[in-house]
Amino acid sequence: NEFGCIDSMSLIARVQAGFNLFIPNSFSPDGDGLNDYFKVYGQDILSFNMKVYGRWGQLLYEANDLESGLDGTTLISDSILPSGAYFYKIEVVDINYNSKQLEGIFTIYR
C-alpha cells in the first residue's frame, strides 16, 4: 500500500480425485447391437455391486464388476424379462475408499 506494508498469504489446496459413474435409464435387448445391455460405466472404482429387482422385490440380477451387464434375462431361470420398469441398487467404493449407495429405476423396451 502507500505506507510500504507488504502482506502475503499461502494456502495449500488438496484435490482428491472422485469417481465417475454413468447409469443408463433404459435399454433395449433386441440384438441389434445398440443398447442391448443395462451396463454401468465408471472410472476410479475399487469395488462395485449392482442388484436389479422386479416389481415385487424379487432379485433378478446381481453383478460384482463393471464389465458385467444385464442382457434382459434373469439369473434365476434364464427367462426373458418383459418390457417395463425395474429397480436397481448399486454400491461402489472409489479410489479414496469412499462408499456410496445409489438407487433408481430403469426401463426395458422390447
Coordinates of N, CA, C and O in Angstrom, one line a residue:
N1 N 0.8 -1.2 0.0 CA 0.0 0.0 0.0 C 0.9 1.2 0.0 O 2.1 1.2 -0.1
E2 N 0.3 2.4 0.2 CA 1.0 3.6 0.1 C 2.0 3.8 1.3 O 2.9 4.7 1.2
F3 N 1.9 3.0 2.4 CA 2.8 3.1 3.5 C 3.9 2.1 3.5 O 4.7 2.0 4.4
G4 N 4.0 1.3 2.4 CA 5.0 0.3 2.2 C 4.8 -1.0 2.9 O 5.7 -1.8 3.1
C5 N 3.6 -1.2 3.4 CA 3.3 -2.5 4.1 C 3.1 -3.6 3.0 O 2.4 -3.4 2.0
I6 N 3.7 -4.7 3.3 CA 3.5 -5.9 2.4 C 2.8 -7.0 3.1 O 3.0 -7.2 4.3
D7 N 1.9 -7.6 2.4 CA 1.1 -8.7 3.0 C 1.2 -9.9 2.0 O 1.3 -9.8 0.8
S8 N 1.2 -11.1 2.6 CA 1.2 -12.3 1.7 C 0.4 -13.4 2.5 O 0.3 -13.4 3.7
M9 N 0.0 -14.3 1.7 CA -0.8 -15.4 2.2 C -0.6 -16.6 1.3 O -0.4 -16.5 0.1
S10 N -0.6 -17.8 2.0 CA -0.4 -19.0 1.2 C -1.5 -20.0 1.7 O -1.8 -20.0 2.8
L11 N -1.9 -20.9 0.7 CA -2.9 -21.9 1.1 C -2.6 -23.1 0.2 O -2.3 -23.0 -1.0
I12 N -2.6 -24.2 0.9 CA -2.4 -25.5 0.2 C -3.7 -26.1 -0.2 O -4.5 -26.3 0.7
A13 N -4.0 -26.3 -1.4 CA -5.2 -26.9 -1.9 C -5.0 -28.3 -2.2 O -4.1 -28.6 -3.0
R14 N -5.7 -29.2 -1.6 CA -5.6 -30.6 -1.9 C -6.8 -31.1 -2.7 O -7.9 -31.0 -2.2
V15 N -6.6 -31.6 -3.8 CA -7.6 -32.1 -4.7 C -7.7 -33.6 -4.6 O -6.7 -34.2 -4.9
Q16 N -8.8 -34.1 -4.3 CA -9.0 -35.6 -4.3 C -9.8 -36.0 -5.5 O -10.8 -35.4 -5.8
A17 N -9.2 -37.0 -6.2 CA -9.9 -37.5 -7.3 C -11.2 -38.2 -6.9 O -11.2 -38.9 -5.9
G18 N -12.3 -37.9 -7.6 CA -13.5 -38.6 -7.3 C -13.7 -39.7 -8.3 O -12.8 -40.0 -9.1
F19 N -14.9 -40.2 -8.3 CA -15.2 -41.2 -9.3 C -16.3 -40.8 -10.2 O -17.1 -39.9 -9.9
N20 N -16.3 -41.3 -11.4 CA -17.3 -41.1 -12.4 C -18.2 -42.3 -12.6 O -17.6 -43.4 -12.6
L21 N -19.5 -42.1 -12.7 CA -20.4 -43.3 -12.9 C -21.5 -42.8 -13.8 O -22.1 -41.8 -13.6
F22 N -21.7 -43.6 -14.8 CA -22.8 -43.4 -15.7 C -23.8 -44.6 -15.6 O -23.4 -45.7 -15.8
I23 N -25.0 -44.3 -15.3 CA -26.1 -45.3 -15.1 C -27.2 -45.0 -16.2 O -27.8 -44.0 -16.0
P24 N -27.4 -45.9 -17.1 CA -28.4 -45.6 -18.1 C -29.8 -45.7 -17.5 O -30.0 -46.3 -16.5
N25 N -30.8 -45.0 -18.2 CA -32.2 -45.1 -17.6 C -33.0 -46.1 -18.4 O -34.2 -46.2 -18.1
S26 N -32.5 -46.6 -19.5 CA -33.2 -47.6 -20.3 C -32.3 -48.4 -21.2 O -31.2 -48.0 -21.4
F27 N -32.8 -49.5 -21.7 CA -32.1 -50.3 -22.7 C -33.1 -51.2 -23.5 O -34.2 -51.4 -23.0
S28 N -32.6 -51.7 -24.6 CA -33.5 -52.4 -25.5 C -32.8 -53.7 -25.9 O -32.0 -53.7 -26.9
P29 N -32.9 -54.8 -25.2 CA -32.2 -56.0 -25.5 C -32.8 -56.8 -26.7 O -33.4 -57.8 -26.6
D30 N -32.7 -56.2 -27.9 CA -33.3 -56.7 -29.1 C -32.3 -57.3 -30.1 O -32.6 -57.7 -31.2
G31 N -31.0 -57.3 -29.7 CA -30.0 -58.0 -30.5 C -29.5 -57.1 -31.7 O -28.8 -57.6 -32.6
D32 N -29.8 -55.8 -31.7 CA -29.4 -55.0 -32.9 C -28.0 -54.4 -32.6 O -27.5 -53.7 -33.5
G33 N -27.4 -54.7 -31.5 CA -26.1 -54.2 -31.2 C -26.0 -52.8 -30.6 O -25.0 -52.3 -30.3
L34 N -27.2 -52.2 -30.4 CA -27.3 -50.9 -29.8 C -28.1 -51.0 -28.4 O -29.2 -51.4 -28.5
N35 N -27.5 -50.6 -27.4 CA -28.1 -50.6 -26.1 C -28.8 -52.0 -25.7 O -29.9 -52.1 -25.2
D36 N -28.0 -53.1 -26.0 CA -28.6 -54.4 -25.7 C -28.4 -54.8 -24.3 O -28.9 -55.8 -23.9
Y37 N -27.6 -54.1 -23.5 CA -27.3 -54.4 -22.1 C -27.6 -53.2 -21.2 O -27.3 -52.1 -21.6
F38 N -28.1 -53.5 -20.0 CA -28.1 -52.5 -18.9 C -26.8 -52.6 -18.2 O -26.5 -53.5 -17.5
K39 N -25.9 -51.7 -18.6 CA -24.5 -51.8 -18.1 C -24.1 -50.4 -17.5 O -24.3 -49.4 -18.2
V40 N -23.5 -50.4 -16.4 CA -23.0 -49.2 -15.7 C -21.5 -49.0 -16.1 O -20.7 -49.9 -16.2
Y41 N -21.2 -47.8 -16.4 CA -19.8 -47.4 -16.8 C -19.2 -46.5 -15.7 O -19.9 -45.6 -15.2
G42 N -17.9 -46.7 -15.4 CA -17.4 -45.8 -14.4 C -15.8 -45.8 -14.4 O -15.2 -46.6 -15.1
Q43 N -15.3 -44.8 -13.7 CA -13.8 -44.7 -13.5 C -13.5 -44.5 -12.1 O -14.3 -44.0 -11.3
D44 N -12.3 -44.9 -11.7 CA -11.8 -44.8 -10.3 C -12.7 -45.5 -9.3 O -12.9 -45.0 -8.2
I45 N -13.1 -46.7 -9.7 CA -13.9 -47.6 -8.8 C -13.1 -48.7 -8.3 O -12.5 -49.4 -9.1
L46 N -13.0 -48.9 -7.0 CA -12.4 -50.1 -6.4 C -13.3 -51.3 -6.3 O -12.8 -52.4 -6.6
S47 N -14.5 -51.1 -5.9 CA -15.4 -52.2 -5.8 C -16.8 -51.8 -6.2 O -17.2 -50.6 -6.1
F48 N -17.6 -52.7 -6.7 CA -18.8 -52.4 -7.4 C -19.8 -53.6 -7.1 O -19.4 -54.8 -7.2
N49 N -21.0 -53.3 -6.8 CA -22.0 -54.3 -6.7 C -23.4 -53.7 -7.1 O -23.7 -52.6 -6.7
M50 N -24.0 -54.4 -8.0 CA -25.3 -54.0 -8.5 C -26.3 -55.1 -8.4 O -26.1 -56.2 -8.8
K51 N -27.5 -54.7 -7.9 CA -28.6 -55.7 -7.8 C -29.8 -55.1 -8.5 O -30.1 -53.9 -8.4
V52 N -30.5 -55.9 -9.3 CA -31.7 -55.5 -10.0 C -32.9 -56.3 -9.5 O -32.8 -57.5 -9.4
Y53 N -34.0 -55.5 -9.2 CA -35.2 -56.2 -8.6 C -36.4 -56.0 -9.5 O -36.5 -55.0 -10.2
G54 N -37.3 -56.9 -9.5 CA -38.5 -56.8 -10.2 C -39.6 -56.0 -9.4 O -39.3 -55.5 -8.3
R55 N -40.7 -56.0 -10.0 CA -41.9 -55.2 -9.4 C -42.2 -55.6 -8.0 O -42.6 -54.8 -7.2
W56 N -42.1 -56.9 -7.7 CA -42.5 -57.4 -6.4 C -41.3 -57.6 -5.5 O -41.4 -58.3 -4.4
G57 N -40.2 -57.0 -5.8 CA -39.0 -57.1 -4.9 C -38.1 -58.3 -5.1 O -37.2 -58.5 -4.3
Q58 N -38.4 -59.1 -6.1 CA -37.5 -60.3 -6.3 C -36.2 -59.9 -6.9 O -36.2 -59.1 -7.9
L59 N -35.1 -60.5 -6.4 CA -33.8 -60.2 -7.0 C -33.7 -61.0 -8.4 O -33.9 -62.2 -8.5
L60 N -33.5 -60.2 -9.4 CA -33.4 -60.7 -10.8 C -32.0 -60.8 -11.3 O -31.8 -61.7 -12.2
Y61 N -31.1 -60.0 -10.8 CA -29.8 -60.0 -11.4 C -28.8 -59.4 -10.4 O -29.2 -58.5 -9.6
E62 N -27.6 -59.8 -10.3 CA -26.6 -59.3 -9.5 C -25.2 -59.3 -10.2 O -24.9 -60.3 -10.9
A63 N -24.4 -58.3 -10.1 CA -23.1 -58.2 -10.7 C -22.1 -57.6 -9.7 O -22.5 -56.7 -8.9
N64 N -20.9 -58.1 -9.7 CA -19.9 -57.5 -8.8 C -18.7 -56.9 -9.6 O -17.7 -56.6 -9.0
D65 N -18.9 -56.6 -10.9 CA -17.9 -55.9 -11.6 C -18.5 -55.1 -12.7 O -19.6 -55.4 -13.1
L66 N -17.8 -54.0 -13.1 CA -18.4 -53.1 -14.1 C -18.4 -53.7 -15.5 O -19.1 -53.2 -16.3
E67 N -17.8 -54.8 -15.7 CA -17.7 -55.4 -17.0 C -19.0 -56.2 -17.3 O -19.3 -56.5 -18.5
S68 N -19.8 -56.5 -16.3 CA -21.0 -57.3 -16.5 C -22.1 -56.4 -16.8 O -22.2 -55.2 -16.4
G69 N -23.1 -56.9 -17.5 CA -24.3 -56.2 -17.8 C -25.5 -57.1 -18.0 O -25.4 -58.2 -18.3
L70 N -26.7 -56.6 -17.6 CA -27.9 -57.3 -17.7 C -28.3 -57.4 -19.2 O -28.4 -56.4 -19.9
D71 N -28.6 -58.6 -19.7 CA -28.9 -58.8 -21.1 C -30.4 -58.9 -21.3 O -30.8 -59.2 -22.4
G72 N -31.2 -58.7 -20.3 CA -32.6 -58.8 -20.5 C -33.2 -60.2 -20.0 O -34.4 -60.4 -20.2
T73 N -32.3 -61.0 -19.5 CA -32.8 -62.3 -18.9 C -32.5 -62.3 -17.4 O -31.6 -61.7 -17.0
T74 N -33.2 -63.1 -16.7 CA -33.0 -63.2 -15.2 C -31.9 -64.3 -15.0 O -31.8 -65.2 -15.8
L75 N -31.2 -64.2 -13.9 CA -30.3 -65.2 -13.5 C -31.0 -66.3 -12.8 O -30.4 -67.4 -12.6
I76 N -32.2 -66.1 -12.4 CA -33.0 -67.1 -11.6 C -33.3 -68.3 -12.5 O -33.1 -69.4 -12.3
S77 N -34.0 -68.0 -13.7 CA -34.4 -69.1 -14.5 C -34.1 -68.9 -16.0 O -34.6 -69.6 -16.8
D78 N -33.2 -67.9 -16.3 CA -32.9 -67.6 -17.7 C -34.1 -67.2 -18.5 O -34.1 -67.3 -19.7
S79 N -35.2 -66.7 -17.8 CA -36.3 -66.3 -18.6 C -36.2 -64.9 -19.0 O -35.4 -64.1 -18.4
I80 N -36.9 -64.5 -20.1 CA -36.8 -63.1 -20.6 C -37.6 -62.2 -19.8 O -38.8 -62.4 -19.5
L81 N -37.0 -61.1 -19.5 CA -37.7 -60.0 -18.7 C -38.6 -59.2 -19.7 O -38.1 -58.8 -20.8
P82 N -39.9 -59.0 -19.3 CA -40.7 -58.2 -20.2 C -40.4 -56.7 -20.2 O -39.7 -56.3 -19.3
S83 N -41.0 -56.0 -21.1 CA -40.8 -54.6 -21.1 C -41.4 -54.0 -19.8 O -42.4 -54.6 -19.3
G84 N -40.8 -53.0 -19.3 CA -41.3 -52.4 -18.1 C -40.2 -51.7 -17.3 O -39.0 -51.7 -17.7
A85 N -40.6 -51.3 -16.1 CA -39.6 -50.6 -15.2 C -39.1 -51.6 -14.2 O -39.8 -52.5 -13.7
Y86 N -37.8 -51.4 -13.9 CA -37.1 -52.3 -12.9 C -36.3 -51.4 -12.0 O -35.8 -50.3 -12.3
F87 N -36.0 -51.9 -10.8 CA -35.3 -51.1 -9.7 C -33.9 -51.6 -9.5 O -33.7 -52.9 -9.5
Y88 N -33.0 -50.7 -9.4 CA -31.6 -51.2 -9.1 C -31.1 -50.5 -7.8 O -31.5 -49.5 -7.4
K89 N -30.1 -51.2 -7.2 CA -29.3 -50.7 -6.1 C -27.9 -51.0 -6.4 O -27.5 -52.1 -6.8
I90 N -27.1 -49.9 -6.3 CA -25.7 -50.0 -6.6 C -24.9 -49.5 -5.4 O -25.2 -48.5 -4.9
E91 N -23.8 -50.3 -5.1 CA -22.9 -49.9 -4.1 C -21.5 -49.8 -4.7 O -21.1 -50.8 -5.3
V92 N -20.8 -48.7 -4.5 CA -19.5 -48.5 -5.1 C -18.5 -48.0 -4.0 O -19.0 -47.3 -3.1
V93 N -17.3 -48.3 -4.1 CA -16.2 -47.8 -3.3 C -15.2 -47.2 -4.3 O -14.7 -47.9 -5.2
D94 N -14.9 -45.9 -4.1 CA -14.0 -45.2 -5.0 C -12.5 -45.4 -4.6 O -12.2 -46.1 -3.6
I95 N -11.6 -44.8 -5.3 CA -10.2 -45.0 -5.1 C -9.7 -44.3 -3.8 O -8.6 -44.6 -3.3
N96 N -10.6 -43.5 -3.2 CA -10.3 -42.9 -1.9 C -10.9 -43.6 -0.8 O -11.0 -43.1 0.3
Y97 N -11.5 -44.8 -1.1 CA -12.2 -45.6 -0.1 C -13.5 -45.0 0.4 O -13.9 -45.3 1.5
N98 N -14.1 -44.1 -0.4 CA -15.4 -43.6 0.0 C -16.5 -44.5 -0.6 O -16.4 -44.9 -1.7
S99 N -17.4 -44.8 0.2 CA -18.5 -45.7 -0.2 C -19.8 -44.8 -0.5 O -20.0 -43.8 0.1
K100 N -20.5 -45.3 -1.6 CA -21.7 -44.6 -2.0 C -22.7 -45.6 -2.4 O -22.4 -46.6 -3.1
Q101 N -24.0 -45.4 -2.0 CA -25.1 -46.2 -2.5 C -26.0 -45.4 -3.4 O -26.3 -44.3 -3.0
L102 N -26.4 -46.0 -4.5 CA -27.2 -45.4 -5.4 C -28.4 -46.3 -5.7 O -28.3 -47.5 -5.8
E103 N -29.6 -45.7 -5.9 CA -30.8 -46.4 -6.2 C -31.5 -45.7 -7.4 O -31.4 -44.5 -7.5
G104 N -32.2 -46.5 -8.2 CA -33.0 -45.8 -9.2 C -33.8 -46.9 -10.0 O -33.9 -48.0 -9.7
I105 N -34.4 -46.4 -11.0 CA -35.3 -47.2 -11.9 C -34.8 -47.0 -13.3 O -34.4 -46.0 -13.8
F106 N -34.9 -48.2 -14.1 CA -34.6 -48.1 -15.5 C -35.7 -48.9 -16.2 O -36.5 -49.6 -15.6
T107 N -35.8 -48.7 -17.5 CA -36.8 -49.3 -18.3 C -36.3 -50.2 -19.4 O -35.3 -49.9 -20.0
I108 N -36.9 -51.4 -19.5 CA -36.6 -52.3 -20.6 C -37.6 -52.0 -21.7 O -38.8 -52.0 -21.5
Y109 N -37.1 -51.7 -22.9 CA -38.0 -51.6 -24.1 C -37.8 -52.8 -25.0 O -36.7 -53.1 -25.4
R110 N -38.8 -53.4 -25.4 CA -38.7 -54.6 -26.3 C -39.5 -54.3 -27.6 O -40.5 -53.6 -27.6

